[in-house]
JSON list of C-alpha atoms in Angstrom, two decimals:
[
{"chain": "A", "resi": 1, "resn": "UNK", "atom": "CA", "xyz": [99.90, 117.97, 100.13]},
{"chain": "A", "resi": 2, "resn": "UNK", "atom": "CA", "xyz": [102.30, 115.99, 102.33]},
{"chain": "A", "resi": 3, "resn": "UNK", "atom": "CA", "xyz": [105.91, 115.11, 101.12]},
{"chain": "A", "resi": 4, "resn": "UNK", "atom": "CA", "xyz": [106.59, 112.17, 99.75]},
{"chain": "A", "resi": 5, "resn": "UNK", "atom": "CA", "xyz": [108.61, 109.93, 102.16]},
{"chain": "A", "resi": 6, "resn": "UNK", "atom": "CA", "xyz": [112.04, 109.65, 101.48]},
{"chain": "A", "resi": 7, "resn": "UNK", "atom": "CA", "xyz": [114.69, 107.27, 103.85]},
{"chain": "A", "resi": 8, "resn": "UNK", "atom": "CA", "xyz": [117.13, 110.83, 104.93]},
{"chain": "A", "resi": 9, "resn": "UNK", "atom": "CA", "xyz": [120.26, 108.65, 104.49]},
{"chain": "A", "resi": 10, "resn": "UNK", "atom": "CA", "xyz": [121.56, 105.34, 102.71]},
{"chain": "A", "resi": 11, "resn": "UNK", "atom": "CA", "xyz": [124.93, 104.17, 102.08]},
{"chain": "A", "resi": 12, "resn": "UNK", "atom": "CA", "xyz": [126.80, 101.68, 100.03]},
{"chain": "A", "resi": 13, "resn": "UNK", "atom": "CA", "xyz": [130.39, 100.80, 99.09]},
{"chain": "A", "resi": 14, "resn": "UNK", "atom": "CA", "xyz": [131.93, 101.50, 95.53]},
{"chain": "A", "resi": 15, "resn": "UNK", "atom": "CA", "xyz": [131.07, 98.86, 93.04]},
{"chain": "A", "resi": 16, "resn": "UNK", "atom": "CA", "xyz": [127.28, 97.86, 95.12]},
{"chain": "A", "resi": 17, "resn": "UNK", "atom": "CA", "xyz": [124.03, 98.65, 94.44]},
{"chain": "A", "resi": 18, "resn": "UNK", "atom": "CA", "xyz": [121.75, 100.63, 96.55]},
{"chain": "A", "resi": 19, "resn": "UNK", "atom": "CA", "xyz": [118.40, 101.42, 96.45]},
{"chain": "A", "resi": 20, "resn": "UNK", "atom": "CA", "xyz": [116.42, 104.85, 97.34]},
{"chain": "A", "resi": 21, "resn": "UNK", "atom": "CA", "xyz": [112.43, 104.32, 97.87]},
{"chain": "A", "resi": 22, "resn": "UNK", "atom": "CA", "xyz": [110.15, 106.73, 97.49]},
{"chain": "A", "resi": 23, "resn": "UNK", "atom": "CA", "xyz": [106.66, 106.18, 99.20]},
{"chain": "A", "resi": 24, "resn": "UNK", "atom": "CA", "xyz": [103.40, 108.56, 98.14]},
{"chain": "A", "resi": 25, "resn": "UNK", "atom": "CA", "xyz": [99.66, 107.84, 98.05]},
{"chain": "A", "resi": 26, "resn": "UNK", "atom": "CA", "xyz": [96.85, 106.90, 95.33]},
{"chain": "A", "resi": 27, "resn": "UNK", "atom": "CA", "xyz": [96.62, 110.13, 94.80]},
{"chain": "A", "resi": 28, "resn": "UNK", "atom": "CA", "xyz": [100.37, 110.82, 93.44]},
{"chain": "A", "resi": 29, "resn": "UNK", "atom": "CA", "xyz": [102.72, 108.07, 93.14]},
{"chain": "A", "resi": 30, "resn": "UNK", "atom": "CA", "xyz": [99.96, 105.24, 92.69]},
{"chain": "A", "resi": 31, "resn": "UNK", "atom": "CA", "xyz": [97.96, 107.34, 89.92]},
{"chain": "A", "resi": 32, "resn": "UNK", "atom": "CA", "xyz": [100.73, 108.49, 87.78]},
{"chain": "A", "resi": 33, "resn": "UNK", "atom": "CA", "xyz": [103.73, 107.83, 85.75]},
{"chain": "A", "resi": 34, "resn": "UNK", "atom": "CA", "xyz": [104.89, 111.28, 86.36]},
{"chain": "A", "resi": 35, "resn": "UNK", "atom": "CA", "xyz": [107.44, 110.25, 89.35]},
{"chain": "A", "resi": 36, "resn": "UNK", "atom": "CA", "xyz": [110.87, 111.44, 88.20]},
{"chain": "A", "resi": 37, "resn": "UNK", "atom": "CA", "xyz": [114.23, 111.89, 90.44]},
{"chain": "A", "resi": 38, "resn": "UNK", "atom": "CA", "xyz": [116.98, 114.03, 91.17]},
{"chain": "A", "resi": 39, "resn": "UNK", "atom": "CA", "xyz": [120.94, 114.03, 92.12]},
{"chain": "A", "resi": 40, "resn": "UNK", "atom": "CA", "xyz": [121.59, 117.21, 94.32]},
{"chain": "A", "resi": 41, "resn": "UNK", "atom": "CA", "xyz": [125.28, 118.12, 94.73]},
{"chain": "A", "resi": 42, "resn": "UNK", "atom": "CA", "xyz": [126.22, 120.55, 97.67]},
{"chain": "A", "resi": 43, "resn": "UNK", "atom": "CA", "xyz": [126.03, 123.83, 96.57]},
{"chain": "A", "resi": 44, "resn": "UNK", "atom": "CA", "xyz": [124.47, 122.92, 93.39]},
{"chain": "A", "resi": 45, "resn": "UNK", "atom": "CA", "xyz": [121.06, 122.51, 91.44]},
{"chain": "A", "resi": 46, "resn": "UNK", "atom": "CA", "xyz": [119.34, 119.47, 91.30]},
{"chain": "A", "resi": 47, "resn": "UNK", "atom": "CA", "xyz": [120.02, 117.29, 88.06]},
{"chain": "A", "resi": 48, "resn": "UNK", "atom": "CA", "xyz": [117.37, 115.33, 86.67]},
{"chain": "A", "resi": 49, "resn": "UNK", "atom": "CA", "xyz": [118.59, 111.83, 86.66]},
{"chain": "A", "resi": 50, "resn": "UNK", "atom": "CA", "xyz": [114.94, 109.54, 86.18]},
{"chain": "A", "resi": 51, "resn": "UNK", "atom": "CA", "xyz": [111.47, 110.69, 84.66]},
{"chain": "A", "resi": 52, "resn": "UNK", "atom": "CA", "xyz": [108.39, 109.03, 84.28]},
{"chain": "A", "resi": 53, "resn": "UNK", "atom": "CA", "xyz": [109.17, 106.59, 86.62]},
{"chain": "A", "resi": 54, "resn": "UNK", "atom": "CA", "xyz": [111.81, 104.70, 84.27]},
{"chain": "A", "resi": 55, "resn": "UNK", "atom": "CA", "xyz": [113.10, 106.72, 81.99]},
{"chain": "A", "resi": 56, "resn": "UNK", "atom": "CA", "xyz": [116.81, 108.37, 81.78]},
{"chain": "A", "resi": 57, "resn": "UNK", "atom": "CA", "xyz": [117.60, 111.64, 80.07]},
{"chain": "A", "resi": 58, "resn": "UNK", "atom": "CA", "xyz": [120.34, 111.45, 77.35]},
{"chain": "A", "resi": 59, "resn": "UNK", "atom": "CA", "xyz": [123.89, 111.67, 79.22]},
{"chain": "A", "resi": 60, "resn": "UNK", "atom": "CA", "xyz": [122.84, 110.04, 82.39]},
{"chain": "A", "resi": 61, "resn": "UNK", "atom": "CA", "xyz": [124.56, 106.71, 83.39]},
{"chain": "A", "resi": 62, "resn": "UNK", "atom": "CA", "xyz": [122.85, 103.41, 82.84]},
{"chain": "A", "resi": 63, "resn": "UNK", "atom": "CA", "xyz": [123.47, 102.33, 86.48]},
{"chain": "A", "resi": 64, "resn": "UNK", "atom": "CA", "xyz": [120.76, 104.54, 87.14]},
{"chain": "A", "resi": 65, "resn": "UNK", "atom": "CA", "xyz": [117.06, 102.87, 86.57]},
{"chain": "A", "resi": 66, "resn": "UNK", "atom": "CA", "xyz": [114.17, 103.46, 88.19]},
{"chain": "A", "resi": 67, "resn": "UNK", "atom": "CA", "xyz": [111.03, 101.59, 88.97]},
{"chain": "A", "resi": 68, "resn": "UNK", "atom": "CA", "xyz": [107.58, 102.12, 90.67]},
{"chain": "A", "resi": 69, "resn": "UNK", "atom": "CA", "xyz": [105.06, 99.11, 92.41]},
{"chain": "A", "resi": 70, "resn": "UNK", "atom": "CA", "xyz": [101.30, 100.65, 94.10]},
{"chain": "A", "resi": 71, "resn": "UNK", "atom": "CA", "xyz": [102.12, 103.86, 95.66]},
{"chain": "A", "resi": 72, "resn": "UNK", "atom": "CA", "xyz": [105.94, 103.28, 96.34]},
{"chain": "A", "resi": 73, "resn": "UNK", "atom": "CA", "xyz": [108.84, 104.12, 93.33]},
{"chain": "A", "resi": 74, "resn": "UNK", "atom": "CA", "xyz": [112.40, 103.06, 93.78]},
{"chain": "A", "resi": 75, "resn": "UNK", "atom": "CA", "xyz": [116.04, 104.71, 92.01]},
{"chain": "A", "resi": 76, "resn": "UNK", "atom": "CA", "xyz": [118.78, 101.94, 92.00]},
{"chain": "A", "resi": 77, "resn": "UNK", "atom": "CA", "xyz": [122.12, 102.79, 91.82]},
{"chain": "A", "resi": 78, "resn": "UNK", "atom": "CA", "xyz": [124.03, 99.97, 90.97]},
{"chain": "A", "resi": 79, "resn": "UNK", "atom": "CA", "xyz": [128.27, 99.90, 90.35]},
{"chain": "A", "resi": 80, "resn": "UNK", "atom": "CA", "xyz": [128.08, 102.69, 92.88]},
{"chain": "A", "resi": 81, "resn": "UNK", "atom": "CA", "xyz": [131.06, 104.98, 92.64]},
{"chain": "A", "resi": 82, "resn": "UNK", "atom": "CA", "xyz": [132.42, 107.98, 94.40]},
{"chain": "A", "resi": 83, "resn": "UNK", "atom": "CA", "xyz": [130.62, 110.62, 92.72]},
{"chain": "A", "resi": 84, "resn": "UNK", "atom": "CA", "xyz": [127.31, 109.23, 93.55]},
{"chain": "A", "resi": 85, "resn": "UNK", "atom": "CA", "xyz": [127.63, 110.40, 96.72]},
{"chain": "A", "resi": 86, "resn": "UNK", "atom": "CA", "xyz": [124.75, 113.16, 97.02]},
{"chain": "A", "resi": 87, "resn": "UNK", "atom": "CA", "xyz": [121.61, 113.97, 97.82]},
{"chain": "A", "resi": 88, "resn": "UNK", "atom": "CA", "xyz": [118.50, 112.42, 95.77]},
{"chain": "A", "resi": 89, "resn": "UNK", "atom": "CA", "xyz": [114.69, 113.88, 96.05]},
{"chain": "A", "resi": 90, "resn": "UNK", "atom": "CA", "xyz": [112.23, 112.05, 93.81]},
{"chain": "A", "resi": 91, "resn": "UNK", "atom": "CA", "xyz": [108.92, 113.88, 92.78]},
{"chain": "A", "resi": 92, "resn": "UNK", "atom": "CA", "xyz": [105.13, 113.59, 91.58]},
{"chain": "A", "resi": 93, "resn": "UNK", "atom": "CA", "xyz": [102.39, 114.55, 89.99]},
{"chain": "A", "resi": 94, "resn": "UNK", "atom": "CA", "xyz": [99.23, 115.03, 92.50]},
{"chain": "A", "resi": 95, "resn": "UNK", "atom": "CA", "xyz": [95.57, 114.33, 91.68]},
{"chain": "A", "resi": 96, "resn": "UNK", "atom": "CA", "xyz": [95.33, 118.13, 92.80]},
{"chain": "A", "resi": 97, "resn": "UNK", "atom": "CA", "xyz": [97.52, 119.26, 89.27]},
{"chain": "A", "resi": 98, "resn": "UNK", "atom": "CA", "xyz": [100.39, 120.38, 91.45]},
{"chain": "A", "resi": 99, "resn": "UNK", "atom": "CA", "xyz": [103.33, 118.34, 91.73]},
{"chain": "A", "resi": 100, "resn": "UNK", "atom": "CA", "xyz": [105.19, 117.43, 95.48]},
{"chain": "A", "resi": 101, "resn": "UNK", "atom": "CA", "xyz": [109.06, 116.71, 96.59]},
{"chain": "A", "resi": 102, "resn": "UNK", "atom": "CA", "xyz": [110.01, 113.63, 98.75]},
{"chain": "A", "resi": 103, "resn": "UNK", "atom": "CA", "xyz": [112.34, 114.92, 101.75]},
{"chain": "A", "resi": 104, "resn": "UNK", "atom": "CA", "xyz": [115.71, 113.71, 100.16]},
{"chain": "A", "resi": 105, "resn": "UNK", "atom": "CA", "xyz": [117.95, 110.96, 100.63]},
{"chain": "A", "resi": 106, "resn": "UNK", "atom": "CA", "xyz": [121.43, 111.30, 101.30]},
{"chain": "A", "resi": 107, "resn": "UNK", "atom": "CA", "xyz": [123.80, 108.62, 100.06]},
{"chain": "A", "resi": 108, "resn": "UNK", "atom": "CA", "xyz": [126.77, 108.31, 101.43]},
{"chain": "A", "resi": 109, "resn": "UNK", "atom": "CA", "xyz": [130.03, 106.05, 99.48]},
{"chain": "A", "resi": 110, "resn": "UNK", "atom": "CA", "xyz": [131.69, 104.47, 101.96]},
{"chain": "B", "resi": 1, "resn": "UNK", "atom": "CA", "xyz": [121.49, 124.44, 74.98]},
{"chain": "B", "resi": 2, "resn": "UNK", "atom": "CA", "xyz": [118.74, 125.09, 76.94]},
{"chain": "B", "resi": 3, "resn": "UNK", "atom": "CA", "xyz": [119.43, 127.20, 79.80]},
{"chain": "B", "resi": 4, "resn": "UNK", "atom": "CA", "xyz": [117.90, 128.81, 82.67]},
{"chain": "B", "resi": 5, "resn": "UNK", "atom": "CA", "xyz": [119.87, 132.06, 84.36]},
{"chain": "B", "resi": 6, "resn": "UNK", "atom": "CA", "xyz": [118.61, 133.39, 87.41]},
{"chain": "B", "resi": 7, "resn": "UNK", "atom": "CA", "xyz": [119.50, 136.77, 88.83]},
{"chain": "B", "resi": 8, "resn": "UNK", "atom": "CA", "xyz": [121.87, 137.10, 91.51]},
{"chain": "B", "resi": 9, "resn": "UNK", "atom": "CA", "xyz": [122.05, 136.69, 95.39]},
{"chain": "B", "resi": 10, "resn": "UNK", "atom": "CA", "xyz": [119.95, 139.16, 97.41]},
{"chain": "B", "resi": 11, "resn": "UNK", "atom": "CA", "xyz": [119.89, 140.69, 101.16]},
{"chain": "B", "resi": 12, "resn": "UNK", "atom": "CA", "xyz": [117.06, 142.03, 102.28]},
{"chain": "B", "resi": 13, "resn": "UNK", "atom": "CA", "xyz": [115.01, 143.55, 105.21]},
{"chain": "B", "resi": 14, "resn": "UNK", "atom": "CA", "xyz": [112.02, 141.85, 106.58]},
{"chain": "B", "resi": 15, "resn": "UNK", "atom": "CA", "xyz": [109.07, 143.94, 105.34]},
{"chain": "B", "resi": 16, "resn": "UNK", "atom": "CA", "xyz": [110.81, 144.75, 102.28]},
{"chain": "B", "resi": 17, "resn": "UNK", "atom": "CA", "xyz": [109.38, 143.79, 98.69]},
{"chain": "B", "resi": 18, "resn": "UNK", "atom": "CA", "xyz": [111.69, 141.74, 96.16]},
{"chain": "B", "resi": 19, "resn": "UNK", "atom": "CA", "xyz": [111.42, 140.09, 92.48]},
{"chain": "B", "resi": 20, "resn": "UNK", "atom": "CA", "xyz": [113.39, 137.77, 91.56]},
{"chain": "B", "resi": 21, "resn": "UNK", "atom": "CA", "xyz": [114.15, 136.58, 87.69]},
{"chain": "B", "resi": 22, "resn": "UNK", "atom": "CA", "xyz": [114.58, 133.60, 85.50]},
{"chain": "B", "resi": 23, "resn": "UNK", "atom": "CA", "xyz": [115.65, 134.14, 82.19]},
{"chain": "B", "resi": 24, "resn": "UNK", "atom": "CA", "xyz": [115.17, 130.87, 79.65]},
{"chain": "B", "resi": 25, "resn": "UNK", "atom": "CA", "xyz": [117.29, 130.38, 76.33]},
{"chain": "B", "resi": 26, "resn": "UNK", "atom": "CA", "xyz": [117.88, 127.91, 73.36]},
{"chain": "B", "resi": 27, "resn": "UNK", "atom": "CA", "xyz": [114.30, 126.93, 73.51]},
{"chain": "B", "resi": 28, "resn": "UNK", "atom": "CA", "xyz": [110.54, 128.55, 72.79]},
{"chain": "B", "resi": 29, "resn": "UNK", "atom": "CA", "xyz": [110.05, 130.10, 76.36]},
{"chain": "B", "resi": 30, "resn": "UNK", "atom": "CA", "xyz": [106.49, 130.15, 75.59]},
{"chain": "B", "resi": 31, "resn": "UNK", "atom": "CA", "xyz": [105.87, 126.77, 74.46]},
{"chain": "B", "resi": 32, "resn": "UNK", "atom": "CA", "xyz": [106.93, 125.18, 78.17]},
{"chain": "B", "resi": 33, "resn": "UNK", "atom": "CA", "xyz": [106.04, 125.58, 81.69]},
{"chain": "B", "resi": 34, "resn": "UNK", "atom": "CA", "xyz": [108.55, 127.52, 84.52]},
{"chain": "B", "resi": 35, "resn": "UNK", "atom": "CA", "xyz": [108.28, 126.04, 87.85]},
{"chain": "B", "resi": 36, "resn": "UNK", "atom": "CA", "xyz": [109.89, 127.93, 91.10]},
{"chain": "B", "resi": 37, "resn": "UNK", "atom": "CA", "xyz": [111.19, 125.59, 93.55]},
{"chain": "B", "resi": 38, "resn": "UNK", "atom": "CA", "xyz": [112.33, 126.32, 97.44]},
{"chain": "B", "resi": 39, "resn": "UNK", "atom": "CA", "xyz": [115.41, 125.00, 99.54]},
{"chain": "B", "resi": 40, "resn": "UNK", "atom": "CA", "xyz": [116.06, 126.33, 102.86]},
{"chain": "B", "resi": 41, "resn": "UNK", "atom": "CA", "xyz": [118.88, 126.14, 104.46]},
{"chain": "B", "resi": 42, "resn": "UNK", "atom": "CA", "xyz": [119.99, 122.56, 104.57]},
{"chain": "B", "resi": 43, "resn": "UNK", "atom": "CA", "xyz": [116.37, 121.15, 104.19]},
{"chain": "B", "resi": 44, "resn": "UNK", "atom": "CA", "xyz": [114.65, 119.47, 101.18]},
{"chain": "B", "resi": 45, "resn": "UNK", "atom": "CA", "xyz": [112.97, 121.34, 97.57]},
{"chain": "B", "resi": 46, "resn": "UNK", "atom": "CA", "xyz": [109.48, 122.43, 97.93]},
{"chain": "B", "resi": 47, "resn": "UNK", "atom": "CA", "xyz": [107.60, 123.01, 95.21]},
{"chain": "B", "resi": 48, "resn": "UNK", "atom": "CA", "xyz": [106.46, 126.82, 94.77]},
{"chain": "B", "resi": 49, "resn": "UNK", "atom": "CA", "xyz": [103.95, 126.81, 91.73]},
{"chain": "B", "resi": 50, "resn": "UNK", "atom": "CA", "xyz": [104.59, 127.10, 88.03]},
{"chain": "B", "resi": 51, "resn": "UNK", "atom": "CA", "xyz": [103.63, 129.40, 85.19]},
{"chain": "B", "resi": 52, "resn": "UNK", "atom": "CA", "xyz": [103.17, 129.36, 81.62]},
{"chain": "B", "resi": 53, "resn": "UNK", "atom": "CA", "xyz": [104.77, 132.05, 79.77]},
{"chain": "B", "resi": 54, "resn": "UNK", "atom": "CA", "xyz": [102.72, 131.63, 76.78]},
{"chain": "B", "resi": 55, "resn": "UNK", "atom": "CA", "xyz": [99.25, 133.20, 77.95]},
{"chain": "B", "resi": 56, "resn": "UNK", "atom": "CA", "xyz": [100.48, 133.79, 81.83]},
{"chain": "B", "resi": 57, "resn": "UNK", "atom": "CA", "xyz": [98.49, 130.64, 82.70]},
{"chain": "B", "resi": 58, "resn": "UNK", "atom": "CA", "xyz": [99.76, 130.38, 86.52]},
{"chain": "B", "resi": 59, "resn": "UNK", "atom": "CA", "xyz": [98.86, 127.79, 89.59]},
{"chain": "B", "resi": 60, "resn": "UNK", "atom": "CA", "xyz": [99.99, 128.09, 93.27]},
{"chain": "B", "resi": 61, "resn": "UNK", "atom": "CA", "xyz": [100.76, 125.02, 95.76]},
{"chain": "B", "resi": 62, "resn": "UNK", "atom": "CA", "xyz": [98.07, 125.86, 98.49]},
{"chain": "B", "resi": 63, "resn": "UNK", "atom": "CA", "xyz": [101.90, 126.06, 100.24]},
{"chain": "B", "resi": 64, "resn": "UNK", "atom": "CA", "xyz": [102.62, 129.45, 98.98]},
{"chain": "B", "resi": 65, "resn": "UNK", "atom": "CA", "xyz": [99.59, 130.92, 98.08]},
{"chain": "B", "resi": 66, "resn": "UNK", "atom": "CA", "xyz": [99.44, 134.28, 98.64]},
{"chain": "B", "resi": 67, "resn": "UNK", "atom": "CA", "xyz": [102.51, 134.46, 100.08]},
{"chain": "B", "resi": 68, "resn": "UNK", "atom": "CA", "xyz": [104.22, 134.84, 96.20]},
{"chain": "B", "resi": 69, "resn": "UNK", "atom": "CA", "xyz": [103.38, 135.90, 93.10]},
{"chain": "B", "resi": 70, "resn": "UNK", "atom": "CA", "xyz": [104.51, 134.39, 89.69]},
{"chain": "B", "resi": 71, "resn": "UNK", "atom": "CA", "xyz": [104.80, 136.36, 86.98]},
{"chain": "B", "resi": 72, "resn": "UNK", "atom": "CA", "xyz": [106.69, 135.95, 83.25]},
{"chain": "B", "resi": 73, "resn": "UNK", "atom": "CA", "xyz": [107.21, 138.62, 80.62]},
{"chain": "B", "resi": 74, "resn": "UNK", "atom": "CA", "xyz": [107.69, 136.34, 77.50]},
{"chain": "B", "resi": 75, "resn": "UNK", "atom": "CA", "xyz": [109.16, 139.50, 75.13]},
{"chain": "B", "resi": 76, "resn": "UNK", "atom": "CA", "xyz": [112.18, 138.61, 76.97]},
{"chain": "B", "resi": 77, "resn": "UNK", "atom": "CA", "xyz": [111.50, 135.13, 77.79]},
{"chain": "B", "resi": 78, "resn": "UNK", "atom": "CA", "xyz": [112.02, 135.62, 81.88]},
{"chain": "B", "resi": 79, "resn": "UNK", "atom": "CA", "xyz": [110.05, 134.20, 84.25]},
{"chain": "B", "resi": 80, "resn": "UNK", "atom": "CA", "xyz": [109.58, 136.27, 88.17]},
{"chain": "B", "resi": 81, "resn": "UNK", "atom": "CA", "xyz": [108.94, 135.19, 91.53]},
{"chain": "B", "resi": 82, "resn": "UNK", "atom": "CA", "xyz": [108.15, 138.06, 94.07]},
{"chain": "B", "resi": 83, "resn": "UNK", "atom": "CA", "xyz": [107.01, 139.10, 97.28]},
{"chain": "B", "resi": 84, "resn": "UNK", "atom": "CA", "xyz": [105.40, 142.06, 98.67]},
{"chain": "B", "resi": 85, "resn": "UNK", "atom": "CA", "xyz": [106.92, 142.39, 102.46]},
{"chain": "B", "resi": 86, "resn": "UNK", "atom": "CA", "xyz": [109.34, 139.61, 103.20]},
{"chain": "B", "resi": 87, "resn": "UNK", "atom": "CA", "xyz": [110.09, 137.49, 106.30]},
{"chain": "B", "resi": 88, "resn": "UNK", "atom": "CA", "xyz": [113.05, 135.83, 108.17]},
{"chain": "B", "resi": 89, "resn": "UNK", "atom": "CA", "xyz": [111.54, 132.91, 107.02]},
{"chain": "B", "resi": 90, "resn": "UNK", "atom": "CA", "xyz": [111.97, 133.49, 103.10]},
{"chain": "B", "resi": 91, "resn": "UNK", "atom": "CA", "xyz": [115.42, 132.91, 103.73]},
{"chain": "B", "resi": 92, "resn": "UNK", "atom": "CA", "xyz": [116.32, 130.20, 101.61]},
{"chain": "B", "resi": 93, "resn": "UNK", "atom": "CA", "xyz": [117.87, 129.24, 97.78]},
{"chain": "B", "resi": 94, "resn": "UNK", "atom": "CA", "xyz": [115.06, 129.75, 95.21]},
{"chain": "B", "resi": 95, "resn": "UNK", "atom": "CA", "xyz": [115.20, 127.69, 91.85]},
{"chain": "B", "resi": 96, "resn": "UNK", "atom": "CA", "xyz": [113.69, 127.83, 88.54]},
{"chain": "B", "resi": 97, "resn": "UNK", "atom": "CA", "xyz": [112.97, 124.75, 86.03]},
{"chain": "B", "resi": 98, "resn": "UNK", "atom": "CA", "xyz": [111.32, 124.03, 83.33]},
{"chain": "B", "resi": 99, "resn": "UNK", "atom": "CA", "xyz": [108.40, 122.28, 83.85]},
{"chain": "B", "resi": 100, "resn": "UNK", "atom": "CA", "xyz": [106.13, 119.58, 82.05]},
{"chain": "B", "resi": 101, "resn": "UNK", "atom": "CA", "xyz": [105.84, 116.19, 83.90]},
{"chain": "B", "resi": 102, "resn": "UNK", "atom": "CA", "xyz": [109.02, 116.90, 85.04]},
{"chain": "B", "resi": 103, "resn": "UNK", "atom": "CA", "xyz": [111.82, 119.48, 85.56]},
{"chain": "B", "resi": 104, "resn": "UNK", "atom": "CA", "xyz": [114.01, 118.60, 83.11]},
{"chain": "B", "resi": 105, "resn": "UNK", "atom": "CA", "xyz": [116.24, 122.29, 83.17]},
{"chain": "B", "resi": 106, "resn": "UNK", "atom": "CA", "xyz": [117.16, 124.46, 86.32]},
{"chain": "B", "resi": 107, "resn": "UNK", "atom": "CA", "xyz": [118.30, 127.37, 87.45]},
{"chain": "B", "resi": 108, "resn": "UNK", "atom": "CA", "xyz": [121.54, 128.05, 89.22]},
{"chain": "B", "resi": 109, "resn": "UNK", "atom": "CA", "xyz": [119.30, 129.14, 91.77]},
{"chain": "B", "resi": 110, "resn": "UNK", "atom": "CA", "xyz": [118.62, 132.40, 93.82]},
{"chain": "B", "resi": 111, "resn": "UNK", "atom": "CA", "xyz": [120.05, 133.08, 97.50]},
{"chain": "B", "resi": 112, "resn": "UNK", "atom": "CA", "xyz": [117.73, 134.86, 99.13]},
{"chain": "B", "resi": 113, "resn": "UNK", "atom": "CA", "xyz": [118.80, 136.07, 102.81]},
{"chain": "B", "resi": 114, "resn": "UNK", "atom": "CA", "xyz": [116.02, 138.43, 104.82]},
{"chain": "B", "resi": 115, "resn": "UNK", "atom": "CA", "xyz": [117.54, 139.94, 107.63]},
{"chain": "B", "resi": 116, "resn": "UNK", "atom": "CA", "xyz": [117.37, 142.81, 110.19]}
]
């Protein structure tokens, strides 16, 4: 099972939005609404920040959304702000019942 | 509060065995899946395999298999990743999470370091 394919680095100033793509096959992405995404600090565990595809866990900010079209999901991060700045992997469900990492974004806050 | 705690950083000789733990809290351990995730050194997660503490129900990405074994010993709702002769290579930061269709809670995380 291949990673899912991840742009290593994106960057925005404070107050834009930016948007992190995440591209799989028909055999994760495409075939399920189990794509979800993560905020990785340095130094610190991920933090779930989008599941199924759209979704946002209580406490997460609203500039967060997510969004998925064929075999390609997207986070958006709009009103960008400092803290953003981080590392993001999303992740999926396979047709094989395990579940795979994209190689991680970094954003950078200019 | 849910919570995950992991046990603390180890060093260890290649060759050398090693288990590794993930104790779960403030919700039914059983009831939910544990997922073990790798990060080496400045590289991306990697999905390990998972494990359901309820009836030991456990499945391996083709990844790691063999090369780990998940356990869990749900009296005291903790969840194990081990090997049996470690390499250079296993150097890396080791995570747990709870599992469905995402991971929703993790682990502080586990620095492993295998080194002659």
């Amino acid at each position: 099972q291949s990673a899912l394919t991840q742009p290593a680095s994106v960057s925005g100033s404070p107050g834009q939005s930016i948007t992190i793509s995440c591209t799989g096959t028909r055999s994760d992405v495409g075939d399920y609404n189990f794509v979800s995404w993560y905020q990785q600090h340095p130094g610190k565990a991920p933090k779930l920040m989008i599941y199924d595809v759209i979704n946002r866990p209580s406490g997460v900010s609203n500039r967060f959304s997510g969004s998925k079209s064929g075999n390609t999901a997207s986070l958006t991060i709009s009103g960008l702000q400092a803290e953003d700045e981080a590392d993001y992997y999303c992740s999926s469900y396979t047709s094989s019942s395990t579940w795979v990492f994209g190689g991680g974004t970094k954003l950078t806050v200019l | 509060e849910v919570q995950l705690v992991q046990s603390g950083a180890e060093v260890k000789k290649p060759g050398e065995s090693l288990k590794i733990s993930c104790e779960g809290s403030g919700y039914t351990f059983t009831n939910y899946w544990i997922g073990w995730v790798r990060q080496m050194p400045g590289k991306g997660l990697e999905w390990m395999g998972i494990i359901y503490p309820g009836d030991s129900d456990t499945k391996y990405s083709p990844s790691f298999q063999g090369q780990v074994t998940i356990s869990a010993d749900k009296s005291i709702s903790t969840a194990y990743l081990q090997w049996s002769s470690l390499k250079a290579s296993d150097t890396a930061m080791y995570y747990c999470a709870r599992q469905g269709a995402t991971f929703d809670y993790w682990g502080q995380g586990t620095l492993v370091t295998v080194s002659s």
